[in-house]
mmCIF file with all atom_site columns, C-alpha atoms in Angstrom:
data_model
loop_
_atom_site.group_PDB
_atom_site.id
_atom_site.type_symbol
_atom_site.label_atom_id
_atom_site.label_alt_id
_atom_site.label_comp_id
_atom_site.label_asym_id
_atom_site.label_entity_id
_atom_site.label_seq_id
_atom_site.pdbx_PDB_ins_code
_atom_site.Cartn_x
_atom_site.Cartn_y
_atom_site.Cartn_z
_atom_site.occupancy
_atom_site.B_iso_or_equiv
_atom_site.pdbx_formal_charge
_atom_site.auth_seq_id
_atom_site.auth_comp_id
_atom_site.auth_asym_id
_atom_site.auth_atom_id
_atom_site.pdbx_PDB_model_num
ATOM 1   C CA . UNK S 1 1   ? -41.564 -22.453 67.840  1.00 0.00 ? 735 UNK S CA 1
ATOM 2   C CA . UNK S 1 2   ? -40.300 -24.359 70.871  1.00 0.00 ? 736 UNK S CA 1
ATOM 3   C CA . UNK S 1 3   ? -41.286 -23.097 74.324  1.00 0.00 ? 737 UNK S CA 1
ATOM 4   C CA . UNK S 1 4   ? -38.575 -23.260 76.948  1.00 0.00 ? 738 UNK S CA 1
ATOM 5   C CA . UNK S 1 5   ? -39.804 -25.020 80.108  1.00 0.00 ? 739 UNK S CA 1
ATOM 6   C CA . UNK S 1 6   ? -38.899 -23.866 83.575  1.00 0.00 ? 740 UNK S CA 1
ATOM 7   C CA . UNK S 1 7   ? -39.158 -25.868 86.786  1.00 0.00 ? 741 UNK S CA 1
ATOM 8   C CA . UNK S 1 8   ? -42.216 -23.835 87.789  1.00 0.00 ? 742 UNK S CA 1
ATOM 9   C CA . UNK S 1 9   ? -44.029 -24.948 84.608  1.00 0.00 ? 743 UNK S CA 1
ATOM 10  C CA . UNK S 1 10  ? -43.753 -28.654 85.451  1.00 0.00 ? 744 UNK S CA 1
ATOM 11  C CA . UNK S 1 11  ? -46.217 -30.142 87.930  1.00 0.00 ? 745 UNK S CA 1
ATOM 12  C CA . UNK S 1 12  ? -45.330 -32.812 90.473  1.00 0.00 ? 746 UNK S CA 1
ATOM 13  C CA . UNK S 1 13  ? -47.394 -35.353 88.522  1.00 0.00 ? 747 UNK S CA 1
ATOM 14  C CA . UNK S 1 14  ? -45.331 -34.685 85.400  1.00 0.00 ? 748 UNK S CA 1
ATOM 15  C CA . UNK S 1 15  ? -42.091 -35.011 87.358  1.00 0.00 ? 749 UNK S CA 1
ATOM 16  C CA . UNK S 1 16  ? -43.191 -38.340 88.848  1.00 0.00 ? 750 UNK S CA 1
ATOM 17  C CA . UNK S 1 17  ? -44.307 -39.518 85.417  1.00 0.00 ? 751 UNK S CA 1
ATOM 18  C CA . UNK S 1 18  ? -40.917 -38.524 84.013  1.00 0.00 ? 752 UNK S CA 1
ATOM 19  C CA . UNK S 1 19  ? -39.052 -40.473 86.686  1.00 0.00 ? 753 UNK S CA 1
ATOM 20  C CA . UNK S 1 20  ? -41.284 -43.497 86.085  1.00 0.00 ? 754 UNK S CA 1
ATOM 21  C CA . UNK S 1 21  ? -40.647 -43.284 82.333  1.00 0.00 ? 755 UNK S CA 1
ATOM 22  C CA . UNK S 1 22  ? -36.896 -43.000 82.900  1.00 0.00 ? 756 UNK S CA 1
ATOM 23  C CA . UNK S 1 23  ? -36.862 -46.066 85.170  1.00 0.00 ? 757 UNK S CA 1
ATOM 24  C CA . UNK S 1 24  ? -38.959 -48.001 82.632  1.00 0.00 ? 758 UNK S CA 1
ATOM 25  C CA . UNK S 1 25  ? -36.474 -47.079 79.918  1.00 0.00 ? 759 UNK S CA 1
ATOM 26  C CA . UNK S 1 26  ? -33.559 -48.270 82.043  1.00 0.00 ? 760 UNK S CA 1
ATOM 27  C CA . UNK S 1 27  ? -35.339 -51.537 82.865  1.00 0.00 ? 761 UNK S CA 1
ATOM 28  C CA . UNK S 1 28  ? -36.606 -52.134 79.294  1.00 0.00 ? 762 UNK S CA 1
ATOM 29  C CA . UNK S 1 29  ? -33.770 -54.513 78.261  1.00 0.00 ? 763 UNK S CA 1
ATOM 30  C CA . UNK S 1 30  ? -34.667 -56.773 81.200  1.00 0.00 ? 764 UNK S CA 1
ATOM 31  C CA . UNK S 1 31  ? -38.357 -56.986 80.253  1.00 0.00 ? 765 UNK S CA 1
ATOM 32  C CA . UNK S 1 32  ? -37.953 -59.488 77.417  1.00 0.00 ? 766 UNK S CA 1
ATOM 33  C CA . UNK S 1 33  ? -37.566 -63.242 77.494  1.00 0.00 ? 767 UNK S CA 1
ATOM 34  C CA . UNK S 1 34  ? -35.139 -65.292 75.381  1.00 0.00 ? 768 UNK S CA 1
ATOM 35  C CA . UNK S 1 35  ? -37.566 -65.391 72.427  1.00 0.00 ? 769 UNK S CA 1
ATOM 36  C CA . UNK S 1 36  ? -38.001 -61.631 72.348  1.00 0.00 ? 770 UNK S CA 1
ATOM 37  C CA . UNK S 1 37  ? -41.463 -61.556 73.920  1.00 0.00 ? 771 UNK S CA 1
ATOM 38  C CA . UNK S 1 38  ? -42.246 -59.313 76.824  1.00 0.00 ? 772 UNK S CA 1
ATOM 39  C CA . UNK S 1 39  ? -42.562 -60.584 80.358  1.00 0.00 ? 773 UNK S CA 1
ATOM 40  C CA . UNK S 1 40  ? -43.552 -58.921 83.608  1.00 0.00 ? 774 UNK S CA 1
ATOM 41  C CA . UNK S 1 41  ? -40.951 -56.504 84.892  1.00 0.00 ? 775 UNK S CA 1
ATOM 42  C CA . UNK S 1 42  ? -39.915 -58.678 87.817  1.00 0.00 ? 776 UNK S CA 1
ATOM 43  C CA . UNK S 1 43  ? -36.237 -57.869 87.407  1.00 0.00 ? 777 UNK S CA 1
ATOM 44  C CA . UNK S 1 44  ? -36.955 -54.155 87.177  1.00 0.00 ? 778 UNK S CA 1
ATOM 45  C CA . UNK S 1 45  ? -39.274 -54.196 90.178  1.00 0.00 ? 779 UNK S CA 1
ATOM 46  C CA . UNK S 1 46  ? -36.782 -56.289 92.184  1.00 0.00 ? 780 UNK S CA 1
ATOM 47  C CA . UNK S 1 47  ? -34.052 -53.808 91.268  1.00 0.00 ? 781 UNK S CA 1
ATOM 48  C CA . UNK S 1 48  ? -36.233 -50.900 92.400  1.00 0.00 ? 782 UNK S CA 1
ATOM 49  C CA . UNK S 1 49  ? -37.070 -52.698 95.653  1.00 0.00 ? 783 UNK S CA 1
ATOM 50  C CA . UNK S 1 50  ? -33.372 -53.270 96.345  1.00 0.00 ? 784 UNK S CA 1
ATOM 51  C CA . UNK S 1 51  ? -32.551 -49.628 95.605  1.00 0.00 ? 785 UNK S CA 1
ATOM 52  C CA . UNK S 1 52  ? -35.444 -48.650 97.897  1.00 0.00 ? 786 UNK S CA 1
ATOM 53  C CA . UNK S 1 53  ? -34.118 -50.897 100.662 1.00 0.00 ? 787 UNK S CA 1
ATOM 54  C CA . UNK S 1 54  ? -30.657 -49.380 100.384 1.00 0.00 ? 788 UNK S CA 1
ATOM 55  C CA . UNK S 1 55  ? -32.018 -45.822 100.312 1.00 0.00 ? 789 UNK S CA 1
ATOM 56  C CA . UNK S 1 56  ? -34.436 -46.324 103.207 1.00 0.00 ? 790 UNK S CA 1
ATOM 57  C CA . UNK S 1 57  ? -31.770 -48.082 105.258 1.00 0.00 ? 791 UNK S CA 1
ATOM 58  C CA . UNK S 1 58  ? -29.328 -45.244 104.641 1.00 0.00 ? 792 UNK S CA 1
ATOM 59  C CA . UNK S 1 59  ? -31.898 -42.606 105.600 1.00 0.00 ? 793 UNK S CA 1
ATOM 60  C CA . UNK S 1 60  ? -32.837 -44.538 108.736 1.00 0.00 ? 794 UNK S CA 1
ATOM 61  C CA . UNK S 1 61  ? -29.158 -44.781 109.680 1.00 0.00 ? 795 UNK S CA 1
ATOM 62  C CA . UNK S 1 62  ? -28.673 -41.036 109.218 1.00 0.00 ? 796 UNK S CA 1
ATOM 63  C CA . UNK S 1 63  ? -31.679 -40.081 111.329 1.00 0.00 ? 797 UNK S CA 1
ATOM 64  C CA . UNK S 1 64  ? -30.804 -42.591 114.023 1.00 0.00 ? 798 UNK S CA 1
ATOM 65  C CA . UNK S 1 65  ? -27.249 -41.328 114.314 1.00 0.00 ? 799 UNK S CA 1
ATOM 66  C CA . UNK S 1 66  ? -28.316 -37.650 114.396 1.00 0.00 ? 800 UNK S CA 1
ATOM 67  C CA . UNK S 1 67  ? -30.603 -38.436 117.334 1.00 0.00 ? 801 UNK S CA 1
ATOM 68  C CA . UNK S 1 68  ? -28.126 -40.710 119.136 1.00 0.00 ? 802 UNK S CA 1
ATOM 69  C CA . UNK S 1 69  ? -24.871 -38.781 118.688 1.00 0.00 ? 803 UNK S CA 1
ATOM 70  C CA . UNK S 1 70  ? -25.436 -35.969 121.235 1.00 0.00 ? 804 UNK S CA 1
ATOM 71  C CA . UNK S 1 71  ? -26.196 -38.564 123.940 1.00 0.00 ? 805 UNK S CA 1
ATOM 72  C CA . UNK S 1 72  ? -23.089 -40.513 122.960 1.00 0.00 ? 806 UNK S CA 1
ATOM 73  C CA . UNK S 1 73  ? -20.987 -37.342 123.080 1.00 0.00 ? 807 UNK S CA 1
ATOM 74  C CA . UNK S 1 74  ? -22.158 -36.591 126.627 1.00 0.00 ? 808 UNK S CA 1
ATOM 75  C CA . UNK S 1 75  ? -21.544 -40.206 127.677 1.00 0.00 ? 809 UNK S CA 1
ATOM 76  C CA . UNK S 1 76  ? -18.002 -40.255 126.306 1.00 0.00 ? 810 UNK S CA 1
ATOM 77  C CA . UNK S 1 77  ? -17.154 -36.922 127.920 1.00 0.00 ? 811 UNK S CA 1
ATOM 78  C CA . UNK S 1 78  ? -18.443 -38.186 131.267 1.00 0.00 ? 812 UNK S CA 1
ATOM 79  C CA . UNK S 1 79  ? -16.299 -41.309 130.937 1.00 0.00 ? 813 UNK S CA 1
ATOM 80  C CA . UNK S 1 80  ? -13.107 -39.513 129.929 1.00 0.00 ? 814 UNK S CA 1
ATOM 81  C CA . UNK S 1 81  ? -13.238 -36.204 131.820 1.00 0.00 ? 815 UNK S CA 1
ATOM 82  C CA . UNK S 1 82  ? -13.655 -35.846 135.590 1.00 0.00 ? 816 UNK S CA 1
ATOM 83  C CA . UNK S 1 83  ? -14.621 -32.164 135.533 1.00 0.00 ? 817 UNK S CA 1
ATOM 84  C CA . UNK S 1 84  ? -18.362 -32.798 135.159 1.00 0.00 ? 818 UNK S CA 1
ATOM 85  C CA . UNK S 1 85  ? -20.741 -33.441 138.064 1.00 0.00 ? 819 UNK S CA 1
ATOM 86  C CA . UNK S 1 86  ? -23.212 -35.395 135.943 1.00 0.00 ? 820 UNK S CA 1
ATOM 87  C CA . UNK S 1 87  ? -24.910 -35.668 132.549 1.00 0.00 ? 821 UNK S CA 1
ATOM 88  C CA . UNK S 1 88  ? -26.888 -32.423 132.819 1.00 0.00 ? 822 UNK S CA 1
ATOM 89  C CA . UNK S 1 89  ? -23.783 -30.533 133.942 1.00 0.00 ? 823 UNK S CA 1
ATOM 90  C CA . UNK S 1 90  ? -21.866 -31.979 130.995 1.00 0.00 ? 824 UNK S CA 1
ATOM 91  C CA . UNK S 1 91  ? -24.651 -31.083 128.565 1.00 0.00 ? 825 UNK S CA 1
ATOM 92  C CA . UNK S 1 92  ? -25.013 -27.517 129.843 1.00 0.00 ? 826 UNK S CA 1
ATOM 93  C CA . UNK S 1 93  ? -21.224 -26.947 129.888 1.00 0.00 ? 827 UNK S CA 1
ATOM 94  C CA . UNK S 1 94  ? -20.878 -28.270 126.338 1.00 0.00 ? 828 UNK S CA 1
ATOM 95  C CA . UNK S 1 95  ? -23.701 -26.042 125.096 1.00 0.00 ? 829 UNK S CA 1
ATOM 96  C CA . UNK S 1 96  ? -22.288 -23.032 126.975 1.00 0.00 ? 830 UNK S CA 1
ATOM 97  C CA . UNK S 1 97  ? -18.693 -23.376 125.753 1.00 0.00 ? 831 UNK S CA 1
ATOM 98  C CA . UNK S 1 98  ? -19.073 -24.995 122.321 1.00 0.00 ? 832 UNK S CA 1
ATOM 99  C CA . UNK S 1 99  ? -22.685 -24.425 121.329 1.00 0.00 ? 833 UNK S CA 1
ATOM 100 C CA . UNK S 1 100 ? -24.855 -26.998 119.595 1.00 0.00 ? 834 UNK S CA 1
ATOM 101 C CA . UNK S 1 101 ? -21.940 -27.878 117.280 1.00 0.00 ? 835 UNK S CA 1
ATOM 102 C CA . UNK S 1 102 ? -20.115 -29.346 120.264 1.00 0.00 ? 836 UNK S CA 1
ATOM 103 C CA . UNK S 1 103 ? -22.724 -32.093 120.582 1.00 0.00 ? 837 UNK S CA 1
ATOM 104 C CA . UNK S 1 104 ? -22.362 -33.076 116.924 1.00 0.00 ? 838 UNK S CA 1
ATOM 105 C CA . UNK S 1 105 ? -18.572 -32.968 116.702 1.00 0.00 ? 839 UNK S CA 1
ATOM 106 C CA . UNK S 1 106 ? -17.249 -36.081 114.965 1.00 0.00 ? 840 UNK S CA 1
ATOM 107 C CA . UNK S 1 107 ? -20.641 -37.058 113.508 1.00 0.00 ? 841 UNK S CA 1
ATOM 108 C CA . UNK S 1 108 ? -19.741 -37.813 109.838 1.00 0.00 ? 842 UNK S CA 1
ATOM 109 C CA . UNK S 1 109 ? -17.749 -41.024 110.417 1.00 0.00 ? 843 UNK S CA 1
ATOM 110 C CA . UNK S 1 110 ? -20.302 -42.750 112.681 1.00 0.00 ? 844 UNK S CA 1
ATOM 111 C CA . UNK S 1 111 ? -23.099 -41.551 110.399 1.00 0.00 ? 845 UNK S CA 1
ATOM 112 C CA . UNK S 1 112 ? -21.472 -43.160 107.364 1.00 0.00 ? 846 UNK S CA 1
ATOM 113 C CA . UNK S 1 113 ? -21.026 -46.417 109.275 1.00 0.00 ? 847 UNK S CA 1
ATOM 114 C CA . UNK S 1 114 ? -24.628 -46.348 110.467 1.00 0.00 ? 848 UNK S CA 1
ATOM 115 C CA . UNK S 1 115 ? -25.875 -45.666 106.939 1.00 0.00 ? 849 UNK S CA 1
ATOM 116 C CA . UNK S 1 116 ? -23.983 -48.680 105.596 1.00 0.00 ? 850 UNK S CA 1
ATOM 117 C CA . UNK S 1 117 ? -25.081 -50.873 108.505 1.00 0.00 ? 851 UNK S CA 1
ATOM 118 C CA . UNK S 1 118 ? -28.778 -50.056 108.151 1.00 0.00 ? 852 UNK S CA 1
ATOM 119 C CA . UNK S 1 119 ? -28.723 -50.260 104.347 1.00 0.00 ? 853 UNK S CA 1
ATOM 120 C CA . UNK S 1 120 ? -27.208 -53.745 104.635 1.00 0.00 ? 854 UNK S CA 1
ATOM 121 C CA . UNK S 1 121 ? -29.772 -54.682 107.277 1.00 0.00 ? 855 UNK S CA 1
ATOM 122 C CA . UNK S 1 122 ? -32.741 -53.574 105.148 1.00 0.00 ? 856 UNK S CA 1
ATOM 123 C CA . UNK S 1 123 ? -31.300 -55.253 102.033 1.00 0.00 ? 857 UNK S CA 1
ATOM 124 C CA . UNK S 1 124 ? -30.580 -58.525 103.850 1.00 0.00 ? 858 UNK S CA 1
ATOM 125 C CA . UNK S 1 125 ? -33.979 -58.516 105.532 1.00 0.00 ? 859 UNK S CA 1
ATOM 126 C CA . UNK S 1 126 ? -35.724 -58.376 102.138 1.00 0.00 ? 860 UNK S CA 1
ATOM 127 C CA . UNK S 1 127 ? -33.614 -61.209 100.728 1.00 0.00 ? 861 UNK S CA 1
ATOM 128 C CA . UNK S 1 128 ? -34.153 -63.409 103.802 1.00 0.00 ? 862 UNK S CA 1
ATOM 129 C CA . UNK S 1 129 ? -37.871 -62.673 103.606 1.00 0.00 ? 863 UNK S CA 1
ATOM 130 C CA . UNK S 1 130 ? -37.908 -63.706 99.924  1.00 0.00 ? 864 UNK S CA 1
ATOM 131 C CA . UNK S 1 131 ? -35.950 -66.870 100.748 1.00 0.00 ? 865 UNK S CA 1
ATOM 132 C CA . UNK S 1 132 ? -38.441 -67.828 103.478 1.00 0.00 ? 866 UNK S CA 1
ATOM 133 C CA . UNK S 1 133 ? -41.301 -67.260 101.047 1.00 0.00 ? 867 UNK S CA 1
ATOM 134 C CA . UNK S 1 134 ? -39.558 -69.368 98.399  1.00 0.00 ? 868 UNK S CA 1
ATOM 135 C CA . UNK S 1 135 ? -38.847 -72.265 100.769 1.00 0.00 ? 869 UNK S CA 1
ATOM 136 C CA . UNK S 1 136 ? -42.239 -72.248 102.471 1.00 0.00 ? 870 UNK S CA 1
ATOM 137 C CA . UNK S 1 137 ? -44.247 -71.545 99.339  1.00 0.00 ? 871 UNK S CA 1
ATOM 138 C CA . UNK S 1 138 ? -46.316 -69.005 101.259 1.00 0.00 ? 872 UNK S CA 1
ATOM 139 C CA . UNK S 1 139 ? -46.433 -65.228 101.149 1.00 0.00 ? 873 UNK S CA 1
ATOM 140 C CA . UNK S 1 140 ? -45.435 -63.772 104.502 1.00 0.00 ? 874 UNK S CA 1
ATOM 141 C CA . UNK S 1 141 ? -48.205 -61.822 106.186 1.00 0.00 ? 875 UNK S CA 1
ATOM 142 C CA . UNK S 1 142 ? -45.625 -59.622 107.908 1.00 0.00 ? 876 UNK S CA 1
ATOM 143 C CA . UNK S 1 143 ? -44.254 -58.324 104.633 1.00 0.00 ? 877 UNK S CA 1
ATOM 144 C CA . UNK S 1 144 ? -43.184 -54.689 104.661 1.00 0.00 ? 878 UNK S CA 1
ATOM 145 C CA . UNK S 1 145 ? -42.852 -52.735 101.420 1.00 0.00 ? 879 UNK S CA 1
ATOM 146 C CA . UNK S 1 146 ? -40.907 -49.482 101.330 1.00 0.00 ? 880 UNK S CA 1
ATOM 147 C CA . UNK S 1 147 ? -41.696 -48.251 97.821  1.00 0.00 ? 881 UNK S CA 1
#
């Protein structure tokens, strides 16, 4: 008799183990050398580091834009509309007439751009760091690992 599992029956450790097993299965074809022997999973770990860089860069871009966008909205309104006496007047008028949504109007497009920009930055930083290590023959002491 097979017991049907529900999400509540699975612990976090089992979920993490399952994800690790799935990633190992995906990376398995890369873990062999030309003669069929196994080698360290450098390609798989490099792939995971690159995915981590892209994910962390995207998340950083999203959070940064969510924090920055209301200030940018107030700044643009001050520059384009002469009805406001100053930044606090602009902020209070926007909140009064449009609510909190007024401060985040137009957020998706800049957020997408910021996500791509930061993902590229994180990805490029890792590759430049690896290049410096390769050329110098030394491991950088300022190395940052995200995963």
